[in-house]
Amino acid sequence: MQRKPGTGHPTALVPKYQQCLSSAKLRLIVFSGLRNEDLKEMLESNKESHKLEAMKRVVGLIAKGKNASELFPAVVKNVASKNIELKKLVYVYLVRYAEEQQDLALLSISTFQRALKDPNQFIRASALRVLSSIRVPIIVPIMMLAIKEAAADLSPYVRKTSAHAIQKLYSLDADQKEQLIEVIEKLLKDKSTLVAGSVVMAFEEVCPDRIDLIHKNYRKLCNLLVDVEEWGQVVIISMLTRYARTQFTSPWKEDAVFDENNEKAFYDSDSEEKKGQTESKPYIMDPDHRLLLRNTKPLLQSRNTAVVMSVAQLYWHLAPKHEVSIVTKSLVRLLRSHREVQYIVLQNIATMSIQRKGMFEPFMKSFYVRSTDATHIKTLKLEILTNLANEANISTILREFQTYVKSQDKAFAAATIQAIGRCATNISEVTDTCLNGLVLLLSNRDETVVAESVVVIKKLLQTQPTQHSEIIKHMAKLFDNITVPMARASILWLMGEYCERVPKIAPDVLRKMAKTFTTEEDIVKLQTVNLAAKLYLTNSKQTKLLTQYILNLGKYDQNYDIRDRTRFIRQLIVPNEKSGALNKYARRILLAPKPAPVLESAFKDRDRFQLGTLSHSLNIKATGYQELSDWPAVAPDQSVRNVEVIEPSGSESDEESSEESDKSFSSGRSSSESEKSSSESESAKKQKKSKKTPQKKAKPAAVDRYSKVTLATASEYEDIAFLFCEFRVQMLFLSFFPLPRLVTTPSFSPVKTYELLHHMSGKGLAAKYHFPRQPCLYQPNMVAVQVILTNCSDHSLEEIHIGDRSPASLNIHCFNTIERLEPEASVTVSMGIDFSDSTQAANFQLCTKTDQFSVSIQPAVGELLMPSSMTEEEFCKDQGKLLGMNETSATITMATANTSSLAINKQLLSVANVGVVSSMLCLSCRFAGRTVSSGALVLVSLELRESSTALLTINTEKSIMATIQATQALLYEP
């Protein structure tokens, strides 16, 4: 065996030796904590195994929340790799960083276009996913063509991805709505269960009001519902709930009789029978209405809690009242899940239990509180038990409440006392028992329990004040020992309201309060003044001097509410020349009978929101919430849902491709096997399709899926082809020259860059920022800000991040920590800042590993707006609502060169992010926008007059645009 000169190793062993060293180096890199330089070296290696291992590590870093944007140039070089596994990981990376590194991502568009025709369905889908993640308006035509092509793909997985891309394109360019609706209409006809949930989600985002698109697909969606993936089931059920409320009549009519004979003839499997019903006023449920209820019922057994909750809300809003109870067991079963799930389910049960107690009464023990429950869970269970209380079970519930009052959780104990008060109000048989029990709690050692008992007793005594004067006396005796302000104020209110029934005790209480008036809380002082006024009117002989003393103290109190109340009371009860006729009505004003308070559930009015929604959980209308419409008085024509049953030519292949997709999802085949089987299966399906599908006269012969172009649309495809050629030329040009930043911004609003941190002040770190004028991805009420960080030093900067902010309540969505920034390197990061519609600067610290720098971002007025599209008629209508104090106008002088409409639009749009409203008037320019934080409407109109003058008018409720100075600055800001 030959040996290499100068070594002790045989020549034949040299390659193996080098390979071992390379593998050892790789293991050392992988297990010793990777650096970006190491990953770059591996990504630029000639070995596919090194690249694949590096991409796995990079994706792992992304999963951990680490910033890997610095590796973008090295990763994007591998986008054209022939290794399927490597290409998938590269696409995952590009989806994450395509928006931040738009310039480099644009250079790879030609690669994505080729990948859209790859034989492997996963590569086609991944390419479309990356393409739709590059949020640059210039590639909108390319994205639209890719979505249309993917919507006709043989693979249901690719068609599913096209449905997801529809939502992304719509958020980027809403003007494409009509074309996207055509794609949605086509995908709604798809019979694959893999596509159904995604296309319905796209429908809900783009055109939720186009109910007409659902008519012909309604029955198909109902039948496919059981086989759709879980989150798709949630979306479809929500959409079908809204649909049913517009197409069927209400099953909740009183004295309605449910006649199922007609339905049994339509559905042979329905064996439900109604006994003891008369034939008067029969209610015949629409067969499609029954179809929806029947097909969603099995989903109550789903393991996904969201699916169960969706079915429960559907039955609550659509089913006859006697059928809703079938959801009860499923909802109670969900209470065994995590606390977060319990909280939402209990909220919905609380709303249901108010209107239909009988549904949950058999499961009352399921709502008993356990010591391990969180406070918010305990409170919701307590709410439900109170709603279920009636004459039959009140004794059991009160015994349970007695245990809860002794809880170490003070907030829960206070809530229990409130629940006892509600039971006493709603059930007259136990009012006295509850009241006596609350009086006993006044001797409790816990101040919280005593305070809450006083407040509840006060409300109960208002219902029967004449029968409980002894209780008022007892509370007066305990007054000195009670320290909670609300409880002391409640006792003083009772003393004043019923002072005539305790004539000896009330003046003594007032005497004690006169001594401690200056040290009491404001709420106690206010009730002391009220007590003094009422005693002055009913027992002036004993309390006149005390009242004058208290009024004098209140006259100079630090709280202006107490000072104002004191002056008002003095003028009302003490007769003088200034008081006039008002003094005659003092008794009728102060001693008027007050209505007893109504103790109600906090969930009484929540049924106005659809169950299971965020709005129901928060009890406010959330952004994007769609209200359920009322039942129609007369059912619309049901024939719109009739579909002629015709087996489409591609139905069998679609089903087989769906099965193929499912198999490839679950199997662990290698990339080469997957690619081979994919191409073979598609060719086999085409052959099978050509054999089994008869040719129809109305349609041309089958052609390749990439060449299905009709004569009517040929010109459109020629235009698109021209755009493709023009774009390829631009990409070729840009491959030699850097891409300008103006590509990412609209031509009418050039980006103005501001300095955030100078490199001298930042010890080598320089930062600039600009407003891209795009909706913030993090929160809709935030202003999007892009920051360009540059390392101007000769050493690396590590751990660049956002530190403390001022004020601390400032709402900022920070960028991810930049682990390392090399010398002369730059990186662009995105932030979101909630300026609360104010031009006040956002102050925060820009930090590195060793230093902290105080910086601030101050927006111009125009950057706090987002464009609003509206017609001229809508503009005039909204302008008419914003008159008076909401309108500001002035006459301004303009340069002769700026009097054209084009010049005015350009000038205004350069400083304000508003939309242009098309107007029929040549001498009028109109603009509309909304404030980012609150969504308040801002309308700007400019009417040209003679001698280069113009009338500028701004209509808005917000003060940021309410002055002429602000509007002039808006128009002429440099």
Tab-separated table of C-alpha atoms in Angstrom, residues 334-725:
chain	number	residue	atom	x	y	z
A	334	LEU	CA	-65.087	20.557	28.448
A	335	LEU	CA	-64.816	21.683	32.085
A	336	ARG	CA	-62.256	18.922	32.598
A	337	SER	CA	-59.841	20.750	30.297
A	338	HIS	CA	-57.299	23.482	31.057
A	339	ARG	CA	-58.186	26.665	32.910
A	340	GLU	CA	-58.130	28.767	29.754
A	341	VAL	CA	-60.698	26.493	28.124
A	342	GLN	CA	-62.781	26.366	31.311
A	343	TYR	CA	-62.931	30.157	31.450
A	344	ILE	CA	-64.370	30.558	27.942
A	345	VAL	CA	-66.781	27.620	28.309
A	346	LEU	CA	-68.048	28.868	31.681
A	347	GLN	CA	-68.656	32.315	30.200
A	348	ASN	CA	-70.876	30.806	27.522
A	349	ILE	CA	-72.667	28.550	30.025
A	350	ALA	CA	-73.307	31.596	32.236
A	351	THR	CA	-75.045	33.346	29.339
A	352	MET	CA	-77.096	30.243	28.493
A	353	SER	CA	-78.097	29.600	32.111
A	354	ILE	CA	-79.825	32.982	32.399
A	355	GLN	CA	-82.410	32.226	29.720
A	356	ARG	CA	-82.741	28.441	30.077
A	357	LYS	CA	-82.030	27.247	33.610
A	358	GLY	CA	-83.439	23.780	32.983
A	359	MET	CA	-80.604	22.913	30.593
A	360	PHE	CA	-77.884	22.880	33.245
A	361	GLU	CA	-79.825	22.212	36.456
A	362	PRO	CA	-79.186	18.413	36.339
A	363	PHE	CA	-75.449	19.196	36.211
A	364	MET	CA	-75.472	21.641	39.133
A	365	LYS	CA	-72.826	19.698	41.059
A	366	SER	CA	-70.432	20.147	38.135
A	367	PHE	CA	-70.327	23.849	38.956
A	368	TYR	CA	-69.460	23.459	42.636
A	369	VAL	CA	-66.270	25.333	43.423
A	370	ARG	CA	-63.092	23.451	44.251
A	371	SER	CA	-60.290	24.878	46.350
A	372	THR	CA	-57.826	24.337	43.489
A	373	ASP	CA	-59.795	26.505	41.067
A	374	ALA	CA	-58.436	29.904	40.062
A	375	THR	CA	-60.300	32.987	41.259
A	376	HIS	CA	-61.810	33.818	37.867
A	377	ILE	CA	-62.999	30.217	37.473
A	378	LYS	CA	-64.579	30.297	40.946
A	379	THR	CA	-66.385	33.534	40.166
A	380	LEU	CA	-67.864	32.151	36.944
A	381	LYS	CA	-69.057	28.961	38.660
A	382	LEU	CA	-70.606	31.115	41.372
A	383	GLU	CA	-72.381	33.131	38.675
A	384	ILE	CA	-73.822	29.979	37.116
A	385	LEU	CA	-75.008	28.585	40.467
A	386	THR	CA	-76.771	31.879	41.173
A	387	ASN	CA	-78.468	31.782	37.768
A	388	LEU	CA	-79.664	28.209	38.425
A	389	ALA	CA	-81.141	29.028	41.862
A	390	ASN	CA	-84.892	28.472	42.275
A	391	GLU	CA	-87.345	27.553	45.046
A	392	ALA	CA	-86.477	23.852	44.778
A	393	ASN	CA	-82.689	24.018	45.015
A	394	ILE	CA	-82.068	27.280	46.891
A	395	SER	CA	-81.457	25.551	50.218
A	396	THR	CA	-78.711	23.401	48.692
A	397	ILE	CA	-77.115	26.380	46.978
A	398	LEU	CA	-77.178	28.509	50.161
A	399	ARG	CA	-75.422	25.742	52.106
A	400	GLU	CA	-72.752	25.739	49.416
A	401	PHE	CA	-72.478	29.539	49.660
A	402	GLN	CA	-71.938	29.338	53.426
A	403	THR	CA	-68.770	27.362	52.731
A	404	TYR	CA	-67.595	29.807	50.090
A	405	VAL	CA	-67.912	32.801	52.445
A	406	LYS	CA	-65.228	31.236	54.648
A	407	SER	CA	-62.788	31.027	51.718
A	408	GLN	CA	-59.300	32.477	52.128
A	409	ASP	CA	-59.754	34.101	48.712
A	410	LYS	CA	-61.182	37.478	49.762
A	411	ALA	CA	-62.328	38.489	46.294
A	412	PHE	CA	-64.221	35.206	45.930
A	413	ALA	CA	-65.779	35.581	49.398
A	414	ALA	CA	-66.993	39.081	48.460
A	415	ALA	CA	-68.465	37.735	45.212
A	416	THR	CA	-70.284	35.048	47.214
A	417	ILE	CA	-71.932	37.696	49.402
A	418	GLN	CA	-73.120	39.480	46.270
A	419	ALA	CA	-74.521	36.186	45.000
A	420	ILE	CA	-76.436	35.705	48.257
A	421	GLY	CA	-77.937	39.153	47.766
A	422	ARG	CA	-79.061	38.237	44.245
A	423	CYS	CA	-80.686	35.049	45.506
A	424	ALA	CA	-82.503	37.025	48.213
A	425	THR	CA	-83.806	39.466	45.603
A	426	ASN	CA	-84.908	36.875	43.042
A	427	ILE	CA	-86.474	34.349	45.454
A	428	SER	CA	-88.780	36.022	47.977
A	429	GLU	CA	-89.086	32.877	50.118
A	430	VAL	CA	-85.466	33.173	51.288
A	431	THR	CA	-85.148	36.964	51.504
A	432	ASP	CA	-85.391	37.080	55.313
A	433	THR	CA	-83.094	34.086	55.714
A	434	CYS	CA	-80.415	35.641	53.514
A	435	LEU	CA	-80.758	39.004	55.238
A	436	ASN	CA	-80.326	37.495	58.705
A	437	GLY	CA	-77.314	35.541	57.515
A	438	LEU	CA	-75.716	38.700	56.128
A	439	VAL	CA	-76.322	40.509	59.429
A	440	LEU	CA	-74.420	37.741	61.217
A	441	LEU	CA	-71.506	38.339	58.857
A	442	LEU	CA	-71.220	41.887	60.201
A	443	SER	CA	-69.448	40.392	63.203
A	444	ASN	CA	-66.855	38.676	61.007
A	445	ARG	CA	-63.201	39.475	61.646
A	446	ASP	CA	-62.486	39.985	57.962
A	447	GLU	CA	-63.014	43.604	56.915
A	448	THR	CA	-63.651	42.635	53.282
A	449	VAL	CA	-66.515	40.321	54.254
A	450	VAL	CA	-68.028	42.944	56.561
A	451	ALA	CA	-67.772	45.695	53.954
A	452	GLU	CA	-69.388	43.626	51.207
A	453	SER	CA	-72.139	42.503	53.620
A	454	VAL	CA	-72.975	46.126	54.444
A	455	VAL	CA	-73.244	47.041	50.768
A	456	VAL	CA	-75.511	44.080	49.982
A	457	ILE	CA	-77.668	44.645	53.094
A	458	LYS	CA	-78.109	48.252	52.047
A	459	LYS	CA	-79.510	47.143	48.679
A	460	LEU	CA	-81.812	44.559	50.291
A	461	LEU	CA	-83.157	47.001	52.865
A	462	GLN	CA	-84.321	49.298	50.085
A	463	THR	CA	-86.879	46.663	49.095
A	464	GLN	CA	-88.501	46.479	52.594
A	465	PRO	CA	-87.197	49.398	54.707
A	466	THR	CA	-90.156	49.536	57.123
A	467	GLN	CA	-89.655	45.974	58.344
A	468	HIS	CA	-85.964	46.147	59.175
A	469	SER	CA	-85.326	49.183	61.358
A	470	GLU	CA	-83.613	46.917	63.902
A	471	ILE	CA	-81.035	45.930	61.317
A	472	ILE	CA	-80.281	49.596	60.638
A	473	LYS	CA	-79.766	50.178	64.357
A	474	HIS	CA	-77.485	47.149	64.564
A	475	MET	CA	-75.377	48.468	61.672
A	476	ALA	CA	-75.112	51.863	63.382
A	477	LYS	CA	-73.678	50.196	66.483
A	478	LEU	CA	-71.001	48.509	64.371
A	479	PHE	CA	-70.135	51.720	62.534
A	480	ASP	CA	-67.091	52.544	64.688
A	481	ASN	CA	-65.504	49.138	63.976
A	482	ILE	CA	-65.934	49.302	60.184
A	483	THR	CA	-63.019	50.901	58.347
A	484	VAL	CA	-63.671	50.133	54.668
A	485	PRO	CA	-64.790	53.441	53.003
A	486	MET	CA	-67.524	51.899	50.841
A	487	ALA	CA	-69.089	50.153	53.847
A	488	ARG	CA	-69.009	53.336	55.973
A	489	ALA	CA	-70.563	55.313	53.113
A	490	SER	CA	-73.325	52.704	52.731
A	491	ILE	CA	-74.241	52.915	56.448
A	492	LEU	CA	-74.323	56.734	56.293
A	493	TRP	CA	-76.615	56.547	53.255
A	494	LEU	CA	-78.979	54.232	55.151
A	495	MET	CA	-78.969	56.574	58.157
A	496	GLY	CA	-79.888	59.520	55.948
A	497	GLU	CA	-82.440	57.714	53.799
A	498	TYR	CA	-84.327	56.280	56.798
A	499	CYS	CA	-83.439	58.922	59.403
A	500	GLU	CA	-87.081	59.317	60.398
A	501	ARG	CA	-87.227	55.648	61.471
A	502	VAL	CA	-84.134	55.965	63.696
A	503	PRO	CA	-84.556	59.529	65.066
A	504	LYS	CA	-82.323	58.956	68.079
A	505	ILE	CA	-79.449	57.155	66.389
A	506	ALA	CA	-78.943	59.206	63.222
A	507	PRO	CA	-77.998	62.512	64.996
A	508	ASP	CA	-75.458	60.641	67.138
A	509	VAL	CA	-73.864	59.127	64.021
A	510	LEU	CA	-73.630	62.614	62.506
A	511	ARG	CA	-71.961	63.882	65.695
A	512	LYS	CA	-69.277	61.184	65.424
A	513	MET	CA	-68.700	61.986	61.759
A	514	ALA	CA	-68.222	65.695	62.550
A	515	LYS	CA	-65.215	64.759	64.676
A	516	THR	CA	-63.514	62.646	61.992
A	517	PHE	CA	-64.709	64.483	58.867
A	518	THR	CA	-61.312	65.819	57.829
A	519	THR	CA	-59.672	62.353	57.969
A	520	GLU	CA	-62.351	60.429	56.080
A	521	GLU	CA	-62.203	59.314	52.458
A	522	ASP	CA	-63.969	61.429	49.815
A	523	ILE	CA	-66.840	58.981	49.339
A	524	VAL	CA	-67.509	59.032	53.119
A	525	LYS	CA	-67.390	62.849	53.208
A	526	LEU	CA	-69.979	63.112	50.442
A	527	GLN	CA	-72.392	60.820	52.293
A	528	THR	CA	-71.765	62.771	55.530
A	529	VAL	CA	-72.847	65.991	53.798
A	530	ASN	CA	-75.961	64.204	52.485
A	531	LEU	CA	-76.768	62.883	55.979
A	532	ALA	CA	-76.363	66.367	57.480
A	533	ALA	CA	-78.707	67.893	54.878
A	534	LYS	CA	-81.428	65.279	55.421
A	535	LEU	CA	-81.231	65.589	59.219
A	536	TYR	CA	-81.401	69.390	58.882
A	537	LEU	CA	-84.704	69.014	57.057
A	538	THR	CA	-86.208	66.379	59.392
A	539	ASN	CA	-84.648	67.199	62.768
A	540	SER	CA	-83.367	70.766	62.553
A	541	LYS	CA	-83.605	71.359	66.303
A	542	GLN	CA	-80.917	68.789	67.165
A	543	THR	CA	-78.704	68.936	64.083
A	544	LYS	CA	-78.710	72.575	62.902
A	545	LEU	CA	-75.353	73.474	64.443
A	546	LEU	CA	-73.788	70.150	63.430
A	547	THR	CA	-74.928	70.680	59.845
A	548	GLN	CA	-73.484	74.188	59.712
A	549	TYR	CA	-70.181	72.915	61.126
A	550	ILE	CA	-69.925	70.122	58.529
A	551	LEU	CA	-70.865	72.483	55.703
A	552	ASN	CA	-68.128	74.871	56.799
A	553	LEU	CA	-65.591	72.024	56.802
A	554	GLY	CA	-66.697	70.922	53.360
A	555	LYS	CA	-66.518	74.445	51.985
A	556	TYR	CA	-62.723	74.425	52.287
A	557	ASP	CA	-62.042	70.764	51.478
A	558	GLN	CA	-59.269	69.960	49.024
A	559	ASN	CA	-61.594	67.962	46.751
A	560	TYR	CA	-63.575	70.214	44.409
A	561	ASP	CA	-66.485	67.718	44.238
A	562	ILE	CA	-66.957	68.027	48.004
A	563	ARG	CA	-66.689	71.836	47.832
A	564	ASP	CA	-69.287	72.011	45.046
A	565	ARG	CA	-71.628	69.589	46.860
A	566	THR	CA	-71.340	71.643	50.050
A	567	ARG	CA	-72.165	74.942	48.330
A	568	PHE	CA	-75.115	73.380	46.533
A	569	ILE	CA	-76.522	71.825	49.733
A	570	ARG	CA	-76.161	75.115	51.624
A	571	GLN	CA	-78.120	77.029	48.977
A	572	LEU	CA	-80.721	74.263	48.840
A	573	ILE	CA	-81.546	73.759	52.541
A	574	VAL	CA	-80.651	77.092	54.181
A	575	PRO	CA	-83.193	79.766	53.206
A	576	ASN	CA	-81.785	83.120	52.098
A	577	GLU	CA	-82.414	85.762	49.475
A	578	LYS	CA	-80.320	84.049	46.783
A	579	SER	CA	-81.904	80.619	47.134
A	580	GLY	CA	-85.299	81.840	45.890
A	581	ALA	CA	-88.027	79.264	45.262
A	582	LEU	CA	-85.598	76.322	45.194
A	583	ASN	CA	-85.645	76.078	48.993
A	584	LYS	CA	-89.327	75.114	48.906
A	585	TYR	CA	-88.520	71.904	47.084
A	586	ALA	CA	-85.599	70.802	49.271
A	587	ARG	CA	-87.514	67.981	50.959
A	588	ARG	CA	-88.893	66.704	47.672
A	589	ILE	CA	-85.392	66.667	46.191
A	590	LEU	CA	-83.416	65.129	49.052
A	591	LEU	CA	-86.060	62.912	50.636
A	592	ALA	CA	-87.704	61.633	47.456
A	593	PRO	CA	-88.364	57.861	47.486
A	594	LYS	CA	-85.626	55.977	45.630
A	595	PRO	CA	-86.344	52.872	43.551
A	596	ALA	CA	-84.864	49.689	44.938
A	597	PRO	CA	-81.750	48.551	43.014
A	598	VAL	CA	-82.070	45.523	40.784
A	599	LEU	CA	-79.400	42.918	41.394
A	600	GLU	CA	-78.729	41.354	37.995
A	601	SER	CA	-76.226	38.985	36.478
A	602	ALA	CA	-73.223	40.476	34.722
A	603	PHE	CA	-74.041	38.187	31.779
A	604	LYS	CA	-77.622	39.358	31.290
A	605	ASP	CA	-76.932	41.469	28.195
A	606	ARG	CA	-74.141	39.394	26.670
A	607	ASP	CA	-76.568	37.417	24.521
A	608	ARG	CA	-76.469	40.347	22.087
A	609	PHE	CA	-73.131	38.923	20.932
A	610	GLN	CA	-72.720	35.587	19.205
A	611	LEU	CA	-71.633	32.897	21.650
A	612	GLY	CA	-68.039	31.754	21.416
A	613	THR	CA	-66.779	35.008	19.890
A	614	LEU	CA	-64.177	37.392	21.270
A	615	SER	CA	-66.866	40.084	21.531
A	616	HIS	CA	-68.922	37.843	23.832
A	617	SER	CA	-65.915	37.115	26.005
A	618	LEU	CA	-64.938	40.796	26.348
A	619	ASN	CA	-68.531	42.097	26.359
A	620	ILE	CA	-67.602	44.749	23.788
A	621	LYS	CA	-67.729	44.751	20.011
A	622	ALA	CA	-64.312	43.615	18.828
A	623	THR	CA	-62.714	44.579	15.517
A	624	GLY	CA	-64.008	42.411	12.678
A	625	TYR	CA	-67.049	41.151	14.573
A	626	GLN	CA	-69.991	40.346	12.293
A	627	GLU	CA	-73.373	40.510	13.930
A	628	LEU	CA	-75.966	37.815	13.405
A	629	SER	CA	-78.909	39.105	11.421
A	630	ASP	CA	-82.491	38.682	12.615
A	631	TRP	CA	-84.562	35.819	11.284
A	632	PRO	CA	-86.374	36.768	8.057
A	633	ALA	CA	-90.151	37.082	8.346
A	634	VAL	CA	-90.547	35.107	5.127
A	635	ALA	CA	-87.996	32.530	4.046
A	636	PRO	CA	-86.129	33.404	0.822
A	637	ASP	CA	-86.467	31.151	-2.185
A	638	GLN	CA	-84.931	27.792	-1.293
A	639	SER	CA	-84.486	26.799	-4.929
A	640	VAL	CA	-81.253	28.832	-5.045
A	641	ARG	CA	-79.584	25.939	-3.238
A	642	ASN	CA	-80.686	23.364	-5.791
A	643	VAL	CA	-77.710	22.106	-7.763
A	644	GLU	CA	-77.878	19.869	-10.791
A	645	VAL	CA	-75.922	16.750	-9.881
A	646	ILE	CA	-73.328	16.317	-12.648
A	647	GLU	CA	-70.161	14.353	-12.144
A	648	PRO	CA	-67.370	16.731	-13.199
A	649	SER	CA	-64.605	15.310	-15.321
A	650	GLY	CA	-61.967	15.871	-12.650
A	651	SER	CA	-63.889	14.696	-9.614
A	652	GLU	CA	-62.350	11.287	-9.439
A	653	SER	CA	-58.870	12.592	-9.995
A	654	ASP	CA	-59.422	15.266	-7.387
A	655	GLU	CA	-60.414	12.677	-4.827
A	656	GLU	CA	-57.450	10.505	-5.699
A	657	SER	CA	-55.107	13.472	-5.536
A	658	SER	CA	-56.560	14.299	-2.136
A	659	GLU	CA	-55.799	10.766	-1.005
A	660	GLU	CA	-52.328	11.050	-2.510
A	661	SER	CA	-51.764	14.280	-0.565
A	662	ASP	CA	-52.887	12.682	2.675
A	663	LYS	CA	-50.614	9.705	2.096
A	664	SER	CA	-47.612	11.887	1.341
A	665	PHE	CA	-48.330	13.899	4.463
A	666	SER	CA	-48.284	10.848	6.714
A	667	SER	CA	-45.593	8.772	5.074
A	668	GLY	CA	-41.895	9.203	5.678
A	669	ARG	CA	-40.645	8.703	2.119
A	670	SER	CA	-37.455	10.279	0.884
A	671	SER	CA	-37.504	13.349	-1.331
A	672	SER	CA	-36.630	11.439	-4.484
A	673	GLU	CA	-39.360	8.845	-3.897
A	674	SER	CA	-41.875	11.597	-3.196
A	675	GLU	CA	-40.970	13.456	-6.365
A	676	LYS	CA	-41.080	10.294	-8.446
A	677	SER	CA	-44.399	9.061	-7.074
A	678	SER	CA	-45.911	12.512	-7.459
A	679	SER	CA	-45.043	12.743	-11.141
A	680	GLU	CA	-46.115	9.131	-11.793
A	681	SER	CA	-49.423	9.526	-9.980
A	682	GLU	CA	-50.281	12.706	-11.859
A	683	SER	CA	-49.528	11.137	-15.239
A	684	ALA	CA	-51.578	8.057	-14.291
A	685	LYS	CA	-54.493	10.205	-13.296
A	686	LYS	CA	-54.402	12.067	-16.601
A	687	GLN	CA	-54.535	8.750	-18.467
A	688	LYS	CA	-57.368	7.500	-16.262
A	689	LYS	CA	-59.221	10.745	-16.783
A	690	SER	CA	-58.908	10.524	-20.563
A	691	LYS	CA	-60.276	6.963	-20.523
A	692	LYS	CA	-63.258	7.454	-18.228
A	693	THR	CA	-64.413	10.948	-19.146
A	694	PRO	CA	-66.562	11.170	-22.276
A	695	GLN	CA	-66.005	14.124	-24.549
A	696	LYS	CA	-68.764	16.741	-24.457
A	697	LYS	CA	-69.811	18.815	-27.433
A	698	ALA	CA	-69.992	22.013	-25.422
A	699	LYS	CA	-66.361	21.783	-24.362
A	700	PRO	CA	-63.102	21.433	-26.317
A	701	ALA	CA	-60.851	18.470	-25.906
A	702	ALA	CA	-58.803	18.164	-22.732
A	703	VAL	CA	-55.545	20.088	-22.810
A	704	ASP	CA	-52.633	20.581	-20.478
A	705	ARG	CA	-53.492	22.517	-17.318
A	706	TYR	CA	-50.965	25.218	-18.162
A	707	SER	CA	-52.458	25.949	-21.593
A	708	LYS	CA	-56.178	26.302	-20.820
A	709	VAL	CA	-56.610	29.736	-22.374
A	710	THR	CA	-59.793	30.731	-24.160
A	711	LEU	CA	-59.926	33.200	-27.012
A	712	ALA	CA	-61.837	35.618	-24.810
A	713	THR	CA	-58.978	35.870	-22.353
A	714	ALA	CA	-56.080	35.613	-24.788
A	715	SER	CA	-55.470	39.364	-24.788
A	716	GLU	CA	-55.367	39.392	-20.991
A	717	TYR	CA	-52.717	36.685	-20.983
A	718	GLU	CA	-50.703	38.618	-23.568
A	719	ASP	CA	-50.738	41.672	-21.255
A	720	ILE	CA	-49.647	39.534	-18.339
A	721	ALA	CA	-46.917	37.960	-20.455
A	722	PHE	CA	-45.694	41.442	-21.323
A	723	LEU	CA	-45.585	42.308	-17.616
A	724	PHE	CA	-43.580	39.142	-16.989
A	725	CYS	CA	-41.055	40.053	-19.661
